[in-house]
mmCIF file of C-alpha atoms in Angstrom:
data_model
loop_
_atom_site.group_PDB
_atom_site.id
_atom_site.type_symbol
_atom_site.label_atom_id
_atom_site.label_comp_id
_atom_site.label_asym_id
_atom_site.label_seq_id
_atom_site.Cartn_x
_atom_site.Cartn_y
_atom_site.Cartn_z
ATOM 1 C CA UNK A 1 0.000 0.000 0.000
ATOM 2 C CA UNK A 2 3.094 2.496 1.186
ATOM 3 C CA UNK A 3 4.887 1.849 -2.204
ATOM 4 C CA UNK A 4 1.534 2.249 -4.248
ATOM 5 C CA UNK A 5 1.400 5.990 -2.313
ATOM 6 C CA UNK A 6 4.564 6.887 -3.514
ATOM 7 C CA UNK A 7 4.124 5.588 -7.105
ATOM 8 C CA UNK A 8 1.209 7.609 -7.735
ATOM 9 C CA UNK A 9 2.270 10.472 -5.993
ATOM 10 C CA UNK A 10 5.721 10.519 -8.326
ATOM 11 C CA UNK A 11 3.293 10.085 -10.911
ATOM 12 C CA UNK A 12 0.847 13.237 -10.199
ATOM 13 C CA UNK A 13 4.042 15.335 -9.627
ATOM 14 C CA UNK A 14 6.124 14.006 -12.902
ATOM 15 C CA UNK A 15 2.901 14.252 -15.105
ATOM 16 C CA UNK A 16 2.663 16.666 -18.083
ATOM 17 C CA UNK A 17 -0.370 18.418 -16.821
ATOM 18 C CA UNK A 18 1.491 19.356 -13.779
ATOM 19 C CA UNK A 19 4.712 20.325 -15.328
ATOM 20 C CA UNK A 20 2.917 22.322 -18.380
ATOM 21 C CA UNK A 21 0.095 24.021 -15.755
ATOM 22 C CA UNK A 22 3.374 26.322 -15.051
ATOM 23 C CA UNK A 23 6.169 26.155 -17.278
ATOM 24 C CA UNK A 24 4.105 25.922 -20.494
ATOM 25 C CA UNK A 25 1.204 28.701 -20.601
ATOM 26 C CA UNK A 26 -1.519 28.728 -23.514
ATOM 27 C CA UNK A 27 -0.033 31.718 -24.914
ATOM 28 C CA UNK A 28 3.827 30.958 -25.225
ATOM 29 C CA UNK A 29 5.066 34.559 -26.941
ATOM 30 C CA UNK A 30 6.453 36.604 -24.461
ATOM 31 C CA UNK A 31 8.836 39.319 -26.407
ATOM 32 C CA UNK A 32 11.928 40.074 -23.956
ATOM 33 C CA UNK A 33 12.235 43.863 -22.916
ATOM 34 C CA UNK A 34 14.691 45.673 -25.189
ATOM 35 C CA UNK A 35 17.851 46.743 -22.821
ATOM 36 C CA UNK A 36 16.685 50.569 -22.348
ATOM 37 C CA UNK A 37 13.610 50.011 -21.026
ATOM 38 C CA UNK A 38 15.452 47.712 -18.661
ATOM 39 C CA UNK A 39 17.985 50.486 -17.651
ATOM 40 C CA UNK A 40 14.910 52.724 -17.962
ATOM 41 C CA UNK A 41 13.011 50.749 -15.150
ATOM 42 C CA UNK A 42 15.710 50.591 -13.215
ATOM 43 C CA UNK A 43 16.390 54.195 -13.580
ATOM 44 C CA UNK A 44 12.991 54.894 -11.654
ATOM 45 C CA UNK A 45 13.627 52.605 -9.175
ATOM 46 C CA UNK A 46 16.867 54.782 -8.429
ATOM 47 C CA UNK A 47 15.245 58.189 -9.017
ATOM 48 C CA UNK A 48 12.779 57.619 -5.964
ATOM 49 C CA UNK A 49 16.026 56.986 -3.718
ATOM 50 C CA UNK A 50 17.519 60.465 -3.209
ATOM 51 C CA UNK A 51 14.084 61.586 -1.862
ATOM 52 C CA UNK A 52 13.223 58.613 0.239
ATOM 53 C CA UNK A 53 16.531 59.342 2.094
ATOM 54 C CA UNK A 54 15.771 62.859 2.534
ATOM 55 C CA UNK A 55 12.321 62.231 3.463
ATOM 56 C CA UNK A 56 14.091 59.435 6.104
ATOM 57 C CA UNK A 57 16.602 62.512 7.567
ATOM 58 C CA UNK A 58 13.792 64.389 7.939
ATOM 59 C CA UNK A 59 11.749 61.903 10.168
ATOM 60 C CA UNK A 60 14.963 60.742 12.167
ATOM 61 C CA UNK A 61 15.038 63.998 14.006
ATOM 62 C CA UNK A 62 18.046 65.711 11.074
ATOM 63 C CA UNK A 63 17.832 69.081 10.770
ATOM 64 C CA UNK A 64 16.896 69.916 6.941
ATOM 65 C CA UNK A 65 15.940 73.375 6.946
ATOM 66 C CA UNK A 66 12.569 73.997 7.744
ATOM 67 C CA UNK A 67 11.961 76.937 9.945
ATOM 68 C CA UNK A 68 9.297 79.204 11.836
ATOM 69 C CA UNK A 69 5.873 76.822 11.740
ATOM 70 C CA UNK A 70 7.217 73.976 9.247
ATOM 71 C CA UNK A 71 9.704 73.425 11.552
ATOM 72 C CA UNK A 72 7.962 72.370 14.763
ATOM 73 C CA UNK A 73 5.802 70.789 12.625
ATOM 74 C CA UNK A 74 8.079 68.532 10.790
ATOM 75 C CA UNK A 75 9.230 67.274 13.779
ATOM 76 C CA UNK A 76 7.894 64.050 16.374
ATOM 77 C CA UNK A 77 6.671 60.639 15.849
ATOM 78 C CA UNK A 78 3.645 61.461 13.769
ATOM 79 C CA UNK A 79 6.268 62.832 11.293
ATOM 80 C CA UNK A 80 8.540 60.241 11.524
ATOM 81 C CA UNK A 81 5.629 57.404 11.458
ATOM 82 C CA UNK A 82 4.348 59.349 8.123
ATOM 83 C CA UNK A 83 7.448 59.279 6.486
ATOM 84 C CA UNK A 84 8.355 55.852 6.959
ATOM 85 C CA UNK A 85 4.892 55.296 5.679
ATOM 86 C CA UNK A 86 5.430 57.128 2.612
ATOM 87 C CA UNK A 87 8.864 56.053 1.969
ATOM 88 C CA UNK A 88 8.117 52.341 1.893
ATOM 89 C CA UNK A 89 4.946 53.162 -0.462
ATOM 90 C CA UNK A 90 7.106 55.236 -2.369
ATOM 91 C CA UNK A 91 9.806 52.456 -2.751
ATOM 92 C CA UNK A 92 7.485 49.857 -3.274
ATOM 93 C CA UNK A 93 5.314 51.657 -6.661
ATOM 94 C CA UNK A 94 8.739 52.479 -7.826
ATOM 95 C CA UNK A 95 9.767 48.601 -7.244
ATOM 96 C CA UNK A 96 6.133 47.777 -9.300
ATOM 97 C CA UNK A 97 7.678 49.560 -12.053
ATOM 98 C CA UNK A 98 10.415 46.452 -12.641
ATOM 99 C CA UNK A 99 7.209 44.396 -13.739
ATOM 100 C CA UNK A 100 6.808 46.233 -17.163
ATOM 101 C CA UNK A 101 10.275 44.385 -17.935
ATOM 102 C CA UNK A 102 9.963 41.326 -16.364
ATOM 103 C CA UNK A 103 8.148 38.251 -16.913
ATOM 104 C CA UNK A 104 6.540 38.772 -13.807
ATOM 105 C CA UNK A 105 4.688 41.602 -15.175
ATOM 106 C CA UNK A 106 3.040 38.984 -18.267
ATOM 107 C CA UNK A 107 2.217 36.260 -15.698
ATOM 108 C CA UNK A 108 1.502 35.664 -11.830
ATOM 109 C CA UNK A 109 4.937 34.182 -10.362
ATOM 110 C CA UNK A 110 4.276 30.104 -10.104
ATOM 111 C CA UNK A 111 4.471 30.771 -6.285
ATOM 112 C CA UNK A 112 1.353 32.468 -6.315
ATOM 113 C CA UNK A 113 -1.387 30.224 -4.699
ATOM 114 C CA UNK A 114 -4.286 29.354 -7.137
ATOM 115 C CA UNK A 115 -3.024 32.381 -9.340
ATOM 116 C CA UNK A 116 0.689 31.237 -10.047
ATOM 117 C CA UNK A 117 0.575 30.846 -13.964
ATOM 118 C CA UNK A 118 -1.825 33.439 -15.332
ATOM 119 C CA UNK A 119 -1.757 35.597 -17.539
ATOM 120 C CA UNK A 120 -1.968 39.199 -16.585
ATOM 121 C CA UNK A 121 -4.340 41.335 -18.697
ATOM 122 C CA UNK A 122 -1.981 43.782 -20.456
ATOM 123 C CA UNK A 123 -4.618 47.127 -18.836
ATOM 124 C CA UNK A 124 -3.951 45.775 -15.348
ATOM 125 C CA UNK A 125 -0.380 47.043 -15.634
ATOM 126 C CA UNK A 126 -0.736 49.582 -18.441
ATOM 127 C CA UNK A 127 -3.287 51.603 -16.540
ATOM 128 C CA UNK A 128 -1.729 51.843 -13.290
ATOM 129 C CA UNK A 129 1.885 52.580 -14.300
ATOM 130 C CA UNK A 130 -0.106 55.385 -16.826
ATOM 131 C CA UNK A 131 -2.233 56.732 -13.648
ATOM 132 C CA UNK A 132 0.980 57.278 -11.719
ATOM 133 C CA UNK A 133 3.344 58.827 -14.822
ATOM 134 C CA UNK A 134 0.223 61.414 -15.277
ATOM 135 C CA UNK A 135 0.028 61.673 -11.188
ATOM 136 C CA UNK A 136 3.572 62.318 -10.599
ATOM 137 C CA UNK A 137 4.239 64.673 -13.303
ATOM 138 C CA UNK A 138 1.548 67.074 -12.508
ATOM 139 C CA UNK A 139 2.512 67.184 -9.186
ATOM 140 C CA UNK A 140 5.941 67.781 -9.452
ATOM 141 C CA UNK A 141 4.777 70.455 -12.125
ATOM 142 C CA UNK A 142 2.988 72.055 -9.919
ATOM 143 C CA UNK A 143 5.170 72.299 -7.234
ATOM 144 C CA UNK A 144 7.757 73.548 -9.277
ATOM 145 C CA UNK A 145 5.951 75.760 -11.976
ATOM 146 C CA UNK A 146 3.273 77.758 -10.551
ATOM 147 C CA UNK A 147 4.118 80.587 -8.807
ATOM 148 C CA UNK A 148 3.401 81.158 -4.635
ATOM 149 C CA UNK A 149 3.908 77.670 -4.629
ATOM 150 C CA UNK A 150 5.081 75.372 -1.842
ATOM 151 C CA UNK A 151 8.374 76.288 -2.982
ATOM 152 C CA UNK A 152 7.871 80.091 -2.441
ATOM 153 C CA UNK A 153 7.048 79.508 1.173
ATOM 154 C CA UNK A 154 9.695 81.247 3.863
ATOM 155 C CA UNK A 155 9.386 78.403 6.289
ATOM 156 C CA UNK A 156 10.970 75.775 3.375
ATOM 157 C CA UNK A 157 14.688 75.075 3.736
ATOM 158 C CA UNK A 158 17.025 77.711 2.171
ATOM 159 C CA UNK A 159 20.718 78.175 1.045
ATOM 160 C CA UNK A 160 22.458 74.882 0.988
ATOM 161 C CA UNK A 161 20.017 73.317 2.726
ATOM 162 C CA UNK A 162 17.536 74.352 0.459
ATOM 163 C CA UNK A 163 20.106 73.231 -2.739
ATOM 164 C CA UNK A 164 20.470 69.707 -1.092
ATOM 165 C CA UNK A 165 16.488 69.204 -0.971
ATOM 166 C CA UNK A 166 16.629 70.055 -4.705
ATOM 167 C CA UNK A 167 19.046 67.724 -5.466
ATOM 168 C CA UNK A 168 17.643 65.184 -3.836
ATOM 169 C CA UNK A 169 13.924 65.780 -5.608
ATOM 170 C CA UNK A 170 15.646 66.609 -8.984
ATOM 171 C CA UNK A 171 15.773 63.173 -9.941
ATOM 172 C CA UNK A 172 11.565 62.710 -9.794
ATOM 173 C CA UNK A 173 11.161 65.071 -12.733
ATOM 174 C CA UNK A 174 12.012 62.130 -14.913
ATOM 175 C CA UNK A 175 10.392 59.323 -13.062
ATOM 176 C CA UNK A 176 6.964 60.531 -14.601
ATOM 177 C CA UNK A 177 7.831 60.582 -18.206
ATOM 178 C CA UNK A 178 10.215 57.070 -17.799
ATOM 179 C CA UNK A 179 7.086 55.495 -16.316
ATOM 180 C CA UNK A 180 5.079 56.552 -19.556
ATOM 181 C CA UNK A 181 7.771 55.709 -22.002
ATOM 182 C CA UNK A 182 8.131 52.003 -20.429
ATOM 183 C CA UNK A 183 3.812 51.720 -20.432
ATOM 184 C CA UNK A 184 3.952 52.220 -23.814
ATOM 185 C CA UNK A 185 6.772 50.097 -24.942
ATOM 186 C CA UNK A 186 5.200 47.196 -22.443
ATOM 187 C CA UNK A 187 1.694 47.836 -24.039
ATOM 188 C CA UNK A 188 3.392 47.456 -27.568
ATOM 189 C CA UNK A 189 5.120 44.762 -26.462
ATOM 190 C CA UNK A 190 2.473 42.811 -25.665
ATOM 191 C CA UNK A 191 0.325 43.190 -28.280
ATOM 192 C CA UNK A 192 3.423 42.241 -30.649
ATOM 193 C CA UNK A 193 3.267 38.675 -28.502
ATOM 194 C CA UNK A 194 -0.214 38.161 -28.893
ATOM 195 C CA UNK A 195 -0.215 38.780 -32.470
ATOM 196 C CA UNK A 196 2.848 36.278 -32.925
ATOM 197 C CA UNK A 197 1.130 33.763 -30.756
ATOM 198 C CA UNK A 198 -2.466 34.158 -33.104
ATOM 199 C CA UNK A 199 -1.280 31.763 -36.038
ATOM 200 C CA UNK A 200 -0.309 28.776 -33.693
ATOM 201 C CA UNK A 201 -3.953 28.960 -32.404
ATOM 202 C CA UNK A 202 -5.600 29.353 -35.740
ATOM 203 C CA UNK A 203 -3.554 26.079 -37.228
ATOM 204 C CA UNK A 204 -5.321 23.057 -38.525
ATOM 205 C CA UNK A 205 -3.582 20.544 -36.090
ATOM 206 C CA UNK A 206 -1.923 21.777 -32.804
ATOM 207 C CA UNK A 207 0.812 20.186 -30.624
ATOM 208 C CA UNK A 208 1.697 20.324 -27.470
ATOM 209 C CA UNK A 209 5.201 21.866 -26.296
ATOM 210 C CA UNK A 210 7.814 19.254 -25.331
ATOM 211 C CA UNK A 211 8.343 18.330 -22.240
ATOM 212 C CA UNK A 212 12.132 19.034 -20.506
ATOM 213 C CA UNK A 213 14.220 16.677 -21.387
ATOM 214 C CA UNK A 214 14.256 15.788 -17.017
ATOM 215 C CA UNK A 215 10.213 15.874 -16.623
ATOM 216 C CA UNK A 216 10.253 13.211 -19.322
ATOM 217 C CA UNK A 217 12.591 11.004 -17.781
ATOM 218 C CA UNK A 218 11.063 11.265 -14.712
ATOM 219 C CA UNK A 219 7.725 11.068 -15.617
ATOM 220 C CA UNK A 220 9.172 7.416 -18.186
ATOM 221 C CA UNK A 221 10.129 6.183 -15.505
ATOM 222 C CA UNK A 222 7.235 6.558 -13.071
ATOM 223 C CA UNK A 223 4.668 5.696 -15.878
ATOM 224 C CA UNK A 224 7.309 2.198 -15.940
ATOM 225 C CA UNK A 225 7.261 1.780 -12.039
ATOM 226 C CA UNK A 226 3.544 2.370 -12.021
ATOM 227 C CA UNK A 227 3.015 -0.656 -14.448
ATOM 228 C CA UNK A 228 5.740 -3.174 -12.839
ATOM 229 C CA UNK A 229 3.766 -2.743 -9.535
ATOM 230 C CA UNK A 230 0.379 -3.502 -10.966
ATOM 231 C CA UNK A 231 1.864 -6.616 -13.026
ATOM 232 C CA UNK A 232 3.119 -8.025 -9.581
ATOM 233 C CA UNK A 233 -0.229 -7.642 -8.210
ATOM 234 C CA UNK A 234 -2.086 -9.207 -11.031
ATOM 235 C CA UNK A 235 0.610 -12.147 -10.781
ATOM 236 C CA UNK A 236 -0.263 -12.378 -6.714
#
């Protein structure tokens, strides 16, 4: 009974269905990223650092600049809980970015429960990334273009302190239109694998993709233990 178990438990795990569920999705045309929208996505990924550390300073207690009201009110754990809050959200939709270049941003991970495998709609990441490229670059237009603005304000951090906060926020004047470059190119790139993968579905006969050279040893092999037991049981 023990050695039956095992059998058909090696056989469930080395069968095709199980190995192709993962490895070998319906739609098999996934177009790598070309290189600069890799160095692209990991450009905004670096952008939103400068500012996170600032932001970081800022909550530890550091002295940045702020004065007169800003400046007591920058300061205490509500400040430094908020920008720990909005650092690691920061961080993390910068991180999200990485998915419009990786495969990870096609299909869920295979780790996934009950989703690992799947193919990702091509809107859920387009429109997102889009919402925040449009989001960001307004804001940081308006903060630096119209006049009176925040940056206008006495209180905000002057002189070198006031040149280090720049520097440090430069960098997310680019984040907005790298964001939209990449959800285009992704978008594009998509629709260039679904197209490729339309005349393999539309063929008279279809095949299914070979299994690795391993899963079909292993599952041989199985399928051959599997038999020998159930030939000594007919023979007992």
């Amino acid at each position: 009974m023990l050695g039956g178990d095992i059998v058909k438990r090696s056989v469930r795990i080395a069968s095709p269905e199980s190995v192709m569920s993962c490895q070998f999705p319906s739609s098999n045309a996934q177009i790598a990223a070309p290189r600069w929208a890799v160095w692209a996505a990991w450009a905004t990924v670096l952008c939103t650092v400068p500012s996170c550390v600032w932001r970081l300073a800022l909550g530890f207690g550091v002295d940045v600049g702020f004065t007169g009201r800003l400046g007591s009110m920058y300061t205490g754990t509500s400040i430094m809980v908020y920008v720990l809050i909005l650092s690691v959200a920061s961080q993390a939709a910068a991180c999200l970015t990485l998915g419009l270049v990786k495969p990870w941003g096609e299909r869920v991970p295979c780790w996934v429960p009950r989703l690992g495998g799947r193919r990702i709609p091509p809107l859920a990441m387009v429109i997102p990334a889009a919402a925040g490229a449009i989001a960001v670059t307004g804001l940081c237009a308006a903060v630096t273009l119209v006049p009176r603005g925040l940056l206008d304000n006495p209180d905000f951090p002057h002189g070198t302190a006031g040149v280090i906060m720049d520097i440090c926020y430069a960098p997310l004047l680019v984040w907005g239109p790298l964001v939209a470059a990449l959800s285009i190119a992704y978008a594009r790139r998509r629709r260039a694998g679904e197209q490729s993968d339309e005349p393999a579905h539309h063929g008279s006969e279809t095949r299914p993709p070979e299994l690795p050279h391993v899963a079909r040893s292993v599952s041989c092999e199985s399928q051959a233990v599997s038999r020998d037991s159930i030939d000594r049981r007919q023979r007992h």
